[in-house]
């Protein structure tokens, strides 16, 4: 694969074959908790896309031009979380100002994006895989879109199941985990279509 096509391959792979949520199982806590309503899920998904697409290239810049030159690579966990926290705060203030109902419905889960392991995981994968700045941006954007697709699909399924007859032992979290398992298997079915290194 040529270097010019690498960002696009990473972008599509991070949505489907390497979905951060359904193939790496990162960010499951907010995914399972917030995916009860479609509107709330869409709002959180959009916030995750914004934070991932913005913080991944910013963390790349900080890592390449601050941490590596000063031999501070061991601080990447703390520094990445600080960058993520700053952008989550920006997102939270924007939602509070322009979409009060969505801000209220997201509740505690919006500030918890700061410690969402999917967002930190994308920044760490970017370092481990030695992506360029452009590839890091597309990786963050694709991972956010993949997370968004997964939570929207889960919310849609859970809303349809409200009127379904579910065995008593599977009601609530049980059926949610079963659905998440089937969704993960479906996304893993894309494996081999696009390979990323």
Short mmCIF file of N, CA and C in Angstrom, two decimals:
data_model
loop_
_atom_site.label_atom_id
_atom_site.label_comp_id
_atom_site.label_asym_id
_atom_site.label_seq_id
_atom_site.Cartn_x
_atom_site.Cartn_y
_atom_site.Cartn_z
N UNK A 1 0.84 -1.19 0.00
CA UNK A 1 0.00 0.00 0.00
C UNK A 1 0.88 1.24 0.00
N UNK A 2 0.57 2.20 -0.88
CA UNK A 2 1.35 3.43 -0.95
C UNK A 2 1.07 4.30 0.27
N UNK A 3 2.05 5.16 0.58
CA UNK A 3 1.92 6.04 1.75
C UNK A 3 0.75 7.01 1.61
N UNK A 4 0.44 7.41 0.36
CA UNK A 4 -0.65 8.37 0.16
C UNK A 4 -2.02 7.76 0.45
N UNK A 5 -2.14 6.44 0.31
CA UNK A 5 -3.41 5.77 0.59
C UNK A 5 -3.54 5.32 2.04
N UNK A 6 -2.45 5.34 2.77
CA UNK A 6 -2.45 4.84 4.15
C UNK A 6 -3.49 5.53 5.04
N UNK A 7 -3.59 6.88 5.03
CA UNK A 7 -4.59 7.52 5.91
C UNK A 7 -6.02 7.06 5.63
N UNK A 8 -6.34 6.87 4.35
CA UNK A 8 -7.70 6.46 4.00
C UNK A 8 -7.96 5.00 4.39
N UNK A 9 -6.95 4.16 4.23
CA UNK A 9 -7.09 2.76 4.65
C UNK A 9 -7.28 2.68 6.16
N UNK A 10 -6.50 3.48 6.90
CA UNK A 10 -6.63 3.51 8.36
C UNK A 10 -8.00 4.04 8.76
N UNK A 11 -8.49 5.05 8.03
CA UNK A 11 -9.80 5.65 8.32
C UNK A 11 -10.91 4.60 8.22
N UNK A 12 -10.98 3.89 7.09
CA UNK A 12 -12.04 2.91 6.91
C UNK A 12 -11.85 1.69 7.81
N UNK A 13 -10.60 1.31 8.03
CA UNK A 13 -10.35 0.17 8.91
C UNK A 13 -10.75 0.47 10.35
N UNK A 14 -10.52 1.71 10.79
CA UNK A 14 -10.87 2.06 12.17
C UNK A 14 -12.38 2.14 12.38
N UNK A 15 -13.14 2.32 11.31
CA UNK A 15 -14.60 2.31 11.42
C UNK A 15 -15.11 0.87 11.50
N UNK A 16 -14.59 0.00 10.66
CA UNK A 16 -15.16 -1.34 10.52
C UNK A 16 -14.27 -2.43 11.10
N UNK A 17 -13.16 -2.74 10.44
CA UNK A 17 -12.37 -3.91 10.86
C UNK A 17 -11.67 -3.72 12.19
N UNK A 18 -11.30 -2.49 12.51
CA UNK A 18 -10.61 -2.23 13.78
C UNK A 18 -11.44 -1.33 14.68
N UNK A 19 -12.76 -1.50 14.66
CA UNK A 19 -13.65 -0.67 15.46
C UNK A 19 -13.19 -0.68 16.92
N UNK A 20 -12.91 0.50 17.45
CA UNK A 20 -12.33 0.63 18.79
C UNK A 20 -13.22 0.02 19.86
N UNK A 21 -14.52 0.04 19.64
CA UNK A 21 -15.47 -0.45 20.62
C UNK A 21 -15.74 -1.95 20.46
N UNK A 22 -16.02 -2.36 19.25
CA UNK A 22 -16.51 -3.73 19.04
C UNK A 22 -15.43 -4.74 18.70
N UNK A 23 -14.23 -4.29 18.37
CA UNK A 23 -13.14 -5.25 18.18
C UNK A 23 -12.05 -5.11 19.23
N UNK A 24 -11.95 -3.94 19.87
CA UNK A 24 -10.97 -3.74 20.94
C UNK A 24 -11.63 -3.64 22.32
N UNK A 25 -12.95 -3.55 22.34
CA UNK A 25 -13.74 -3.52 23.59
C UNK A 25 -13.34 -2.37 24.50
N UNK A 26 -13.03 -1.22 23.91
CA UNK A 26 -12.70 -0.03 24.70
C UNK A 26 -13.87 0.93 24.66
N UNK A 27 -14.21 1.50 25.80
CA UNK A 27 -15.32 2.44 25.89
C UNK A 27 -16.66 1.78 26.11
N UNK A 28 -16.66 0.58 26.67
CA UNK A 28 -17.91 -0.17 26.84
C UNK A 28 -18.82 0.40 27.93
N UNK A 29 -18.26 1.03 28.96
CA UNK A 29 -19.09 1.47 30.10
C UNK A 29 -20.11 2.51 29.66
N UNK A 30 -19.67 3.57 28.98
CA UNK A 30 -20.62 4.58 28.53
C UNK A 30 -21.48 4.06 27.39
N UNK A 31 -20.94 3.17 26.58
CA UNK A 31 -21.70 2.55 25.49
C UNK A 31 -22.91 1.78 26.03
N UNK A 32 -22.72 0.99 27.05
CA UNK A 32 -23.81 0.20 27.62
C UNK A 32 -24.78 1.06 28.43
N UNK A 33 -24.27 2.10 29.07
CA UNK A 33 -25.12 2.91 29.94
C UNK A 33 -25.97 3.93 29.20
N UNK A 34 -25.42 4.54 28.16
CA UNK A 34 -26.10 5.66 27.50
C UNK A 34 -26.96 5.20 26.33
N UNK A 35 -26.78 3.99 25.86
CA UNK A 35 -27.44 3.56 24.62
C UNK A 35 -28.90 3.15 24.79
N UNK A 36 -29.58 3.73 25.77
CA UNK A 36 -31.01 3.41 25.98
C UNK A 36 -31.90 4.27 25.08
N UNK A 37 -31.49 5.49 24.80
CA UNK A 37 -32.27 6.42 23.98
C UNK A 37 -31.45 6.85 22.77
N UNK A 38 -32.10 6.93 21.62
CA UNK A 38 -31.42 7.24 20.37
C UNK A 38 -30.84 8.66 20.37
N UNK A 39 -31.61 9.62 20.87
CA UNK A 39 -31.15 11.01 20.87
C UNK A 39 -29.92 11.19 21.76
N UNK A 40 -29.95 10.61 22.94
CA UNK A 40 -28.81 10.71 23.85
C UNK A 40 -27.59 10.02 23.26
N UNK A 41 -27.82 8.86 22.66
CA UNK A 41 -26.72 8.12 22.05
C UNK A 41 -26.08 8.91 20.92
N UNK A 42 -26.92 9.55 20.09
CA UNK A 42 -26.40 10.36 18.99
C UNK A 42 -25.59 11.54 19.52
N UNK A 43 -26.06 12.19 20.57
CA UNK A 43 -25.34 13.31 21.16
C UNK A 43 -23.99 12.90 21.71
N UNK A 44 -23.97 11.81 22.46
CA UNK A 44 -22.70 11.33 23.01
C UNK A 44 -21.77 10.87 21.90
N UNK A 45 -22.34 10.21 20.89
CA UNK A 45 -21.53 9.76 19.76
C UNK A 45 -20.87 10.91 19.02
N UNK A 46 -21.62 12.00 18.82
CA UNK A 46 -21.06 13.18 18.16
C UNK A 46 -19.96 13.81 19.02
N UNK A 47 -20.17 13.83 20.32
CA UNK A 47 -19.15 14.37 21.23
C UNK A 47 -17.89 13.52 21.17
N UNK A 48 -18.05 12.20 21.11
CA UNK A 48 -16.89 11.29 21.03
C UNK A 48 -16.15 11.50 19.71
N UNK A 49 -16.89 11.66 18.61
CA UNK A 49 -16.24 11.91 17.31
C UNK A 49 -15.40 13.19 17.40
N UNK A 50 -16.01 14.26 17.93
CA UNK A 50 -15.30 15.54 18.04
C UNK A 50 -14.04 15.40 18.89
N UNK A 51 -14.17 14.78 20.05
CA UNK A 51 -13.02 14.68 20.96
C UNK A 51 -11.93 13.79 20.37
N UNK A 52 -12.30 12.65 19.78
CA UNK A 52 -11.29 11.75 19.21
C UNK A 52 -10.58 12.39 18.02
N UNK A 53 -11.36 13.01 17.12
CA UNK A 53 -10.76 13.60 15.92
C UNK A 53 -9.86 14.78 16.25
N UNK A 54 -10.12 15.44 17.36
CA UNK A 54 -9.33 16.61 17.73
C UNK A 54 -8.14 16.24 18.60
N UNK A 55 -8.35 15.37 19.57
CA UNK A 55 -7.28 15.09 20.51
C UNK A 55 -6.21 14.15 19.95
N UNK A 56 -6.57 13.27 19.03
CA UNK A 56 -5.56 12.34 18.50
C UNK A 56 -4.44 13.09 17.78
N UNK A 57 -4.74 14.00 16.81
CA UNK A 57 -3.62 14.73 16.21
C UNK A 57 -2.93 15.69 17.19
N UNK A 58 -3.69 16.26 18.12
CA UNK A 58 -3.04 17.13 19.12
C UNK A 58 -2.08 16.33 20.00
N UNK A 59 -2.50 15.15 20.40
CA UNK A 59 -1.61 14.31 21.19
C UNK A 59 -0.39 13.88 20.38
N UNK A 60 -0.56 13.68 19.07
CA UNK A 60 0.57 13.35 18.21
C UNK A 60 1.59 14.49 18.22
N UNK A 61 1.08 15.74 18.07
CA UNK A 61 1.96 16.91 18.06
C UNK A 61 2.70 17.04 19.40
N UNK A 62 1.96 16.90 20.49
CA UNK A 62 2.57 17.00 21.82
C UNK A 62 3.62 15.91 22.00
N UNK A 63 3.29 14.70 21.56
CA UNK A 63 4.23 13.58 21.72
C UNK A 63 5.50 13.79 20.89
N UNK A 64 5.33 14.18 19.63
CA UNK A 64 6.48 14.30 18.72
C UNK A 64 7.35 15.52 19.02
N UNK A 65 6.73 16.63 19.42
CA UNK A 65 7.48 17.88 19.56
C UNK A 65 7.74 18.32 20.99
N UNK A 66 7.17 17.62 21.95
CA UNK A 66 7.41 17.97 23.35
C UNK A 66 7.98 16.79 24.14
N UNK A 67 7.28 15.67 24.08
CA UNK A 67 7.69 14.53 24.91
C UNK A 67 8.97 13.85 24.39
N UNK A 68 9.04 13.58 23.09
CA UNK A 68 10.22 12.90 22.55
C UNK A 68 11.48 13.75 22.65
N UNK A 69 11.46 15.04 22.23
CA UNK A 69 12.70 15.83 22.31
C UNK A 69 13.24 15.98 23.73
N UNK A 70 12.37 15.98 24.73
CA UNK A 70 12.82 16.14 26.11
C UNK A 70 12.89 14.81 26.87
N UNK A 71 12.80 13.70 26.13
CA UNK A 71 12.86 12.35 26.73
C UNK A 71 11.82 12.17 27.84
N UNK A 72 10.60 12.62 27.56
CA UNK A 72 9.52 12.53 28.54
C UNK A 72 8.41 11.58 28.08
N UNK A 73 8.76 10.60 27.24
CA UNK A 73 7.75 9.70 26.69
C UNK A 73 6.96 8.98 27.78
N UNK A 74 7.60 8.76 28.93
CA UNK A 74 6.94 8.05 30.03
C UNK A 74 5.76 8.85 30.61
N UNK A 75 5.66 10.13 30.28
CA UNK A 75 4.55 10.97 30.77
C UNK A 75 3.36 10.99 29.81
N UNK A 76 3.41 10.18 28.75
CA UNK A 76 2.37 10.28 27.72
C UNK A 76 0.98 10.01 28.25
N UNK A 77 0.82 9.09 29.19
CA UNK A 77 -0.51 8.81 29.74
C UNK A 77 -1.11 10.07 30.38
N UNK A 78 -0.34 10.71 31.23
CA UNK A 78 -0.81 11.90 31.94
C UNK A 78 -1.07 13.05 30.97
N UNK A 79 -0.13 13.28 30.06
CA UNK A 79 -0.25 14.39 29.11
C UNK A 79 -1.44 14.17 28.18
N UNK A 80 -1.62 12.94 27.68
CA UNK A 80 -2.75 12.65 26.79
C UNK A 80 -4.07 12.90 27.51
N UNK A 81 -4.16 12.49 28.76
CA UNK A 81 -5.39 12.69 29.52
C UNK A 81 -5.66 14.19 29.75
N UNK A 82 -4.61 14.98 29.96
CA UNK A 82 -4.78 16.42 30.14
C UNK A 82 -5.33 17.06 28.86
N UNK A 83 -4.79 16.67 27.71
CA UNK A 83 -5.28 17.21 26.42
C UNK A 83 -6.73 16.79 26.21
N UNK A 84 -7.04 15.53 26.48
CA UNK A 84 -8.41 15.02 26.33
C UNK A 84 -9.36 15.76 27.27
N UNK A 85 -8.93 15.95 28.52
CA UNK A 85 -9.78 16.64 29.50
C UNK A 85 -10.09 18.07 29.07
N UNK A 86 -9.12 18.75 28.49
CA UNK A 86 -9.34 20.12 28.04
C UNK A 86 -10.39 20.17 26.94
N UNK A 87 -10.34 19.23 26.01
CA UNK A 87 -11.31 19.24 24.92
C UNK A 87 -12.69 18.75 25.36
N UNK A 88 -12.71 17.86 26.32
CA UNK A 88 -14.02 17.44 26.86
C UNK A 88 -14.68 18.61 27.56
N UNK A 89 -13.89 19.40 28.28
CA UNK A 89 -14.43 20.59 28.95
C UNK A 89 -14.99 21.57 27.92
N UNK A 90 -14.28 21.75 26.81
CA UNK A 90 -14.76 22.61 25.73
C UNK A 90 -16.08 22.09 25.16
N UNK A 91 -16.14 20.79 24.92
CA UNK A 91 -17.37 20.17 24.40
C UNK A 91 -18.52 20.34 25.39
N UNK A 92 -18.24 20.14 26.66
CA UNK A 92 -19.27 20.27 27.69
C UNK A 92 -19.82 21.69 27.76
N UNK A 93 -18.94 22.68 27.71
CA UNK A 93 -19.38 24.07 27.75
C UNK A 93 -20.20 24.43 26.52
N UNK A 94 -19.80 23.90 25.35
CA UNK A 94 -20.53 24.18 24.10
C UNK A 94 -21.93 23.58 24.15
N UNK A 95 -22.03 22.32 24.60
CA UNK A 95 -23.35 21.68 24.70
C UNK A 95 -24.24 22.37 25.72
N UNK A 96 -23.67 22.78 26.83
CA UNK A 96 -24.46 23.47 27.86
C UNK A 96 -25.02 24.78 27.33
N UNK A 97 -24.23 25.44 26.49
CA UNK A 97 -24.69 26.73 25.96
C UNK A 97 -25.69 26.59 24.82
N UNK A 98 -25.47 25.63 23.93
CA UNK A 98 -26.28 25.56 22.70
C UNK A 98 -27.30 24.43 22.68
N UNK A 99 -27.19 23.46 23.58
CA UNK A 99 -28.16 22.36 23.59
C UNK A 99 -28.37 21.88 25.03
N UNK A 100 -29.08 22.68 25.79
CA UNK A 100 -29.32 22.38 27.21
C UNK A 100 -29.99 21.02 27.43
N UNK A 101 -31.03 20.64 26.65
CA UNK A 101 -31.67 19.33 26.87
C UNK A 101 -30.70 18.17 26.66
N UNK A 102 -29.87 18.26 25.61
CA UNK A 102 -28.89 17.20 25.37
C UNK A 102 -27.85 17.17 26.48
N UNK A 103 -27.44 18.34 26.93
CA UNK A 103 -26.47 18.43 28.03
C UNK A 103 -27.02 17.76 29.28
N UNK A 104 -28.30 18.01 29.59
CA UNK A 104 -28.93 17.41 30.76
C UNK A 104 -29.10 15.90 30.60
N UNK A 105 -29.45 15.44 29.39
CA UNK A 105 -29.69 14.01 29.19
C UNK A 105 -28.40 13.20 29.25
N UNK A 106 -27.27 13.82 28.85
CA UNK A 106 -26.00 13.10 28.92
C UNK A 106 -25.51 12.98 30.36
N UNK A 107 -25.87 13.95 31.18
CA UNK A 107 -25.56 13.87 32.60
C UNK A 107 -24.08 13.67 32.88
N UNK A 108 -23.80 12.70 33.74
CA UNK A 108 -22.43 12.44 34.21
C UNK A 108 -21.55 11.84 33.12
N UNK A 109 -22.16 11.29 32.07
CA UNK A 109 -21.36 10.60 31.07
C UNK A 109 -20.56 11.54 30.19
N UNK A 110 -20.99 12.78 30.06
CA UNK A 110 -20.21 13.73 29.26
C UNK A 110 -18.85 14.02 29.90
N UNK A 111 -18.79 14.38 31.20
CA UNK A 111 -17.46 14.55 31.80
C UNK A 111 -16.65 13.25 31.82
N UNK A 112 -17.33 12.12 31.83
CA UNK A 112 -16.62 10.84 31.87
C UNK A 112 -15.94 10.50 30.55
N UNK A 113 -16.24 11.28 29.47
CA UNK A 113 -15.50 11.07 28.22
C UNK A 113 -14.00 11.26 28.48
N UNK A 114 -13.68 12.12 29.44
CA UNK A 114 -12.27 12.36 29.78
C UNK A 114 -11.54 11.07 30.09
N UNK A 115 -12.18 10.17 30.81
CA UNK A 115 -11.53 8.92 31.18
C UNK A 115 -12.07 7.74 30.37
N UNK A 116 -12.71 8.04 29.24
CA UNK A 116 -13.18 6.98 28.35
C UNK A 116 -11.94 6.30 27.77
N UNK A 117 -11.81 5.02 28.06
CA UNK A 117 -10.60 4.32 27.64
C UNK A 117 -10.48 4.24 26.13
N UNK A 118 -11.58 4.37 25.39
CA UNK A 118 -11.51 4.35 23.92
C UNK A 118 -10.74 5.56 23.41
N UNK A 119 -10.98 6.72 24.00
CA UNK A 119 -10.33 7.95 23.53
C UNK A 119 -8.84 7.92 23.87
N UNK A 120 -8.51 7.49 25.08
CA UNK A 120 -7.09 7.35 25.44
C UNK A 120 -6.45 6.24 24.61
N UNK A 121 -7.19 5.15 24.38
CA UNK A 121 -6.66 4.03 23.61
C UNK A 121 -6.29 4.43 22.19
N UNK A 122 -7.10 5.28 21.56
CA UNK A 122 -6.80 5.73 20.20
C UNK A 122 -5.47 6.49 20.18
N UNK A 123 -5.25 7.37 21.17
CA UNK A 123 -3.99 8.11 21.22
C UNK A 123 -2.80 7.19 21.47
N UNK A 124 -2.99 6.17 22.30
CA UNK A 124 -1.90 5.24 22.57
C UNK A 124 -1.62 4.34 21.36
N UNK A 125 -2.68 3.88 20.68
CA UNK A 125 -2.48 3.08 19.46
C UNK A 125 -1.74 3.89 18.40
N UNK A 126 -2.06 5.19 18.31
CA UNK A 126 -1.41 6.07 17.36
C UNK A 126 0.10 6.11 17.59
N UNK A 127 0.51 6.12 18.86
CA UNK A 127 1.93 6.14 19.20
C UNK A 127 2.56 4.79 18.90
N UNK A 128 1.91 3.73 19.34
CA UNK A 128 2.45 2.37 19.15
C UNK A 128 2.63 2.04 17.67
N UNK A 129 1.65 2.43 16.85
CA UNK A 129 1.69 2.11 15.42
C UNK A 129 2.51 3.11 14.61
N UNK A 130 3.03 4.14 15.26
CA UNK A 130 3.90 5.13 14.64
C UNK A 130 3.25 5.80 13.43
N UNK A 131 2.02 6.26 13.61
CA UNK A 131 1.30 6.96 12.55
C UNK A 131 1.86 8.36 12.36
N UNK A 132 1.66 8.88 11.14
CA UNK A 132 1.99 10.28 10.87
C UNK A 132 0.87 11.16 11.42
N UNK A 133 1.05 12.48 11.33
CA UNK A 133 0.02 13.40 11.81
C UNK A 133 -1.29 13.23 11.04
N UNK A 134 -1.21 13.14 9.71
CA UNK A 134 -2.41 12.98 8.89
C UNK A 134 -3.10 11.65 9.17
N UNK A 135 -2.31 10.59 9.26
CA UNK A 135 -2.88 9.28 9.55
C UNK A 135 -3.50 9.26 10.94
N UNK A 136 -2.87 9.95 11.90
CA UNK A 136 -3.43 10.02 13.25
C UNK A 136 -4.78 10.71 13.26
N UNK A 137 -4.90 11.78 12.47
CA UNK A 137 -6.19 12.48 12.38
C UNK A 137 -7.27 11.54 11.83
N UNK A 138 -6.96 10.86 10.73
CA UNK A 138 -7.95 9.96 10.13
C UNK A 138 -8.25 8.77 11.04
N UNK A 139 -7.25 8.33 11.79
CA UNK A 139 -7.47 7.24 12.74
C UNK A 139 -8.42 7.68 13.85
N UNK A 140 -8.20 8.89 14.39
CA UNK A 140 -9.08 9.42 15.43
C UNK A 140 -10.49 9.65 14.92
N UNK A 141 -10.60 10.22 13.72
CA UNK A 141 -11.91 10.48 13.13
C UNK A 141 -12.65 9.17 12.84
N UNK A 142 -11.96 8.22 12.24
CA UNK A 142 -12.58 6.93 11.94
C UNK A 142 -12.99 6.17 13.18
N UNK A 143 -12.16 6.22 14.21
CA UNK A 143 -12.49 5.54 15.47
C UNK A 143 -13.72 6.16 16.12
N UNK A 144 -13.81 7.49 16.05
CA UNK A 144 -14.98 8.17 16.58
C UNK A 144 -16.24 7.81 15.83
N UNK A 145 -16.14 7.77 14.50
CA UNK A 145 -17.30 7.39 13.68
C UNK A 145 -17.70 5.94 13.95
N UNK A 146 -16.72 5.06 14.10
CA UNK A 146 -17.01 3.66 14.43
C UNK A 146 -17.72 3.53 15.76
N UNK A 147 -17.29 4.31 16.75
CA UNK A 147 -17.93 4.30 18.07
C UNK A 147 -19.36 4.83 17.96
N UNK A 148 -19.53 5.89 17.15
CA UNK A 148 -20.85 6.49 16.93
C UNK A 148 -21.80 5.48 16.27
N UNK A 149 -21.34 4.81 15.23
CA UNK A 149 -22.17 3.82 14.55
C UNK A 149 -22.59 2.72 15.51
N UNK A 150 -21.65 2.26 16.33
CA UNK A 150 -21.95 1.17 17.27
C UNK A 150 -23.00 1.60 18.31
N UNK A 151 -22.88 2.80 18.86
CA UNK A 151 -23.83 3.21 19.90
C UNK A 151 -25.20 3.53 19.31
N UNK A 152 -25.23 4.06 18.09
CA UNK A 152 -26.51 4.33 17.43
C UNK A 152 -27.22 3.01 17.13
N UNK A 153 -26.47 2.03 16.63
CA UNK A 153 -27.06 0.71 16.34
C UNK A 153 -27.61 0.08 17.61
N UNK A 154 -26.84 0.16 18.69
CA UNK A 154 -27.28 -0.43 19.97
C UNK A 154 -28.53 0.29 20.48
N UNK A 155 -28.56 1.61 20.38
CA UNK A 155 -29.72 2.37 20.86
C UNK A 155 -30.97 2.01 20.05
N UNK A 156 -30.82 1.88 18.74
CA UNK A 156 -31.95 1.49 17.90
C UNK A 156 -32.49 0.12 18.25
N UNK A 157 -31.59 -0.82 18.47
CA UNK A 157 -32.01 -2.18 18.83
C UNK A 157 -32.68 -2.19 20.19
N UNK A 158 -32.11 -1.46 21.15
CA UNK A 158 -32.69 -1.45 22.50
C UNK A 158 -34.07 -0.79 22.51
N UNK A 159 -34.28 0.22 21.69
CA UNK A 159 -35.61 0.84 21.62
C UNK A 159 -36.62 -0.11 21.02
N UNK A 160 -36.20 -0.89 20.03
CA UNK A 160 -37.11 -1.89 19.44
C UNK A 160 -37.45 -2.99 20.43
N UNK A 161 -36.52 -3.30 21.31
CA UNK A 161 -36.73 -4.39 22.28
C UNK A 161 -37.62 -3.99 23.45
N UNK A 162 -37.96 -2.71 23.59
CA UNK A 162 -38.80 -2.27 24.71
C UNK A 162 -40.16 -2.98 24.70
N UNK A 163 -40.67 -3.27 23.52
CA UNK A 163 -41.98 -3.92 23.41
C UNK A 163 -41.88 -5.42 23.16
N UNK A 164 -40.65 -5.94 23.16
CA UNK A 164 -40.46 -7.37 22.88
C UNK A 164 -40.55 -8.19 24.16
N UNK A 165 -40.92 -9.44 24.01
CA UNK A 165 -40.96 -10.36 25.15
C UNK A 165 -39.58 -10.99 25.31
N UNK A 166 -38.95 -10.64 26.40
CA UNK A 166 -37.60 -11.13 26.68
C UNK A 166 -37.68 -12.04 27.90
N UNK A 167 -36.99 -13.18 27.88
CA UNK A 167 -37.00 -14.05 29.06
C UNK A 167 -36.53 -13.28 30.31
N UNK A 168 -37.14 -13.52 31.45
CA UNK A 168 -36.82 -12.75 32.67
C UNK A 168 -35.33 -12.72 33.01
N UNK A 169 -34.62 -13.80 32.77
CA UNK A 169 -33.19 -13.83 33.10
C UNK A 169 -32.33 -12.97 32.20
N UNK A 170 -32.85 -12.56 31.06
CA UNK A 170 -32.07 -11.76 30.11
C UNK A 170 -32.47 -10.29 30.08
N UNK A 171 -33.48 -9.90 30.85
CA UNK A 171 -33.92 -8.51 30.82
C UNK A 171 -32.82 -7.57 31.32
N UNK A 172 -32.81 -6.37 30.77
CA UNK A 172 -31.85 -5.34 31.20
C UNK A 172 -30.44 -5.59 30.68
N UNK A 173 -29.46 -5.65 31.58
CA UNK A 173 -28.06 -5.79 31.15
C UNK A 173 -27.78 -7.09 30.39
N UNK A 174 -28.50 -8.14 30.72
CA UNK A 174 -28.24 -9.43 30.07
C UNK A 174 -28.43 -9.37 28.57
N UNK A 175 -29.58 -8.89 28.13
CA UNK A 175 -29.86 -8.82 26.69
C UNK A 175 -28.96 -7.79 26.01
N UNK A 176 -28.59 -6.74 26.75
CA UNK A 176 -27.69 -5.72 26.19
C UNK A 176 -26.33 -6.32 25.88
N UNK A 177 -25.82 -7.15 26.78
CA UNK A 177 -24.52 -7.79 26.55
C UNK A 177 -24.60 -8.81 25.41
N UNK A 178 -25.72 -9.51 25.29
CA UNK A 178 -25.89 -10.45 24.19
C UNK A 178 -25.88 -9.69 22.85
N UNK A 179 -26.61 -8.57 22.80
CA UNK A 179 -26.64 -7.76 21.57
C UNK A 179 -25.24 -7.24 21.24
N UNK A 180 -24.53 -6.75 22.26
CA UNK A 180 -23.17 -6.25 22.03
C UNK A 180 -22.27 -7.35 21.49
N UNK A 181 -22.43 -8.56 21.99
CA UNK A 181 -21.65 -9.69 21.48
C UNK A 181 -21.93 -9.98 20.02
N UNK A 182 -23.21 -9.97 19.64
CA UNK A 182 -23.57 -10.21 18.24
C UNK A 182 -23.05 -9.08 17.34
N UNK A 183 -23.14 -7.85 17.84
CA UNK A 183 -22.62 -6.72 17.05
C UNK A 183 -21.11 -6.84 16.86
N UNK A 184 -20.41 -7.26 17.92
CA UNK A 184 -18.95 -7.43 17.82
C UNK A 184 -18.61 -8.50 16.79
N UNK A 185 -19.35 -9.61 16.79
CA UNK A 185 -19.11 -10.65 15.80
C UNK A 185 -19.38 -10.14 14.39
N UNK A 186 -20.42 -9.33 14.23
CA UNK A 186 -20.74 -8.78 12.91
C UNK A 186 -19.62 -7.88 12.41
N UNK A 187 -19.09 -7.01 13.29
CA UNK A 187 -18.01 -6.12 12.87
C UNK A 187 -16.72 -6.89 12.63
N UNK A 188 -16.49 -7.96 13.38
CA UNK A 188 -15.30 -8.77 13.15
C UNK A 188 -15.38 -9.49 11.80
N UNK A 189 -16.59 -9.63 11.28
CA UNK A 189 -16.76 -10.24 9.96
C UNK A 189 -16.13 -9.40 8.85
N UNK A 190 -15.87 -8.11 9.12
CA UNK A 190 -15.20 -7.26 8.14
C UNK A 190 -13.70 -7.52 8.10
N UNK A 191 -13.18 -8.28 9.05
CA UNK A 191 -11.72 -8.52 9.14
C UNK A 191 -11.20 -9.11 7.85
N UNK A 192 -10.04 -8.63 7.44
CA UNK A 192 -9.42 -9.11 6.22
C UNK A 192 -9.76 -8.27 5.01
N UNK A 193 -10.82 -7.46 5.10
CA UNK A 193 -11.19 -6.62 3.95
C UNK A 193 -10.19 -5.47 3.79
N UNK A 194 -9.82 -4.87 4.94
CA UNK A 194 -8.84 -3.77 4.92
C UNK A 194 -7.85 -4.08 6.02
N UNK A 195 -6.59 -4.12 5.67
CA UNK A 195 -5.55 -4.42 6.66
C UNK A 195 -4.82 -3.14 7.02
N UNK A 196 -4.63 -2.92 8.32
CA UNK A 196 -3.82 -1.78 8.76
C UNK A 196 -2.66 -2.31 9.57
N UNK A 197 -1.56 -1.57 9.53
CA UNK A 197 -0.40 -2.01 10.29
C UNK A 197 -0.05 -0.98 11.35
#
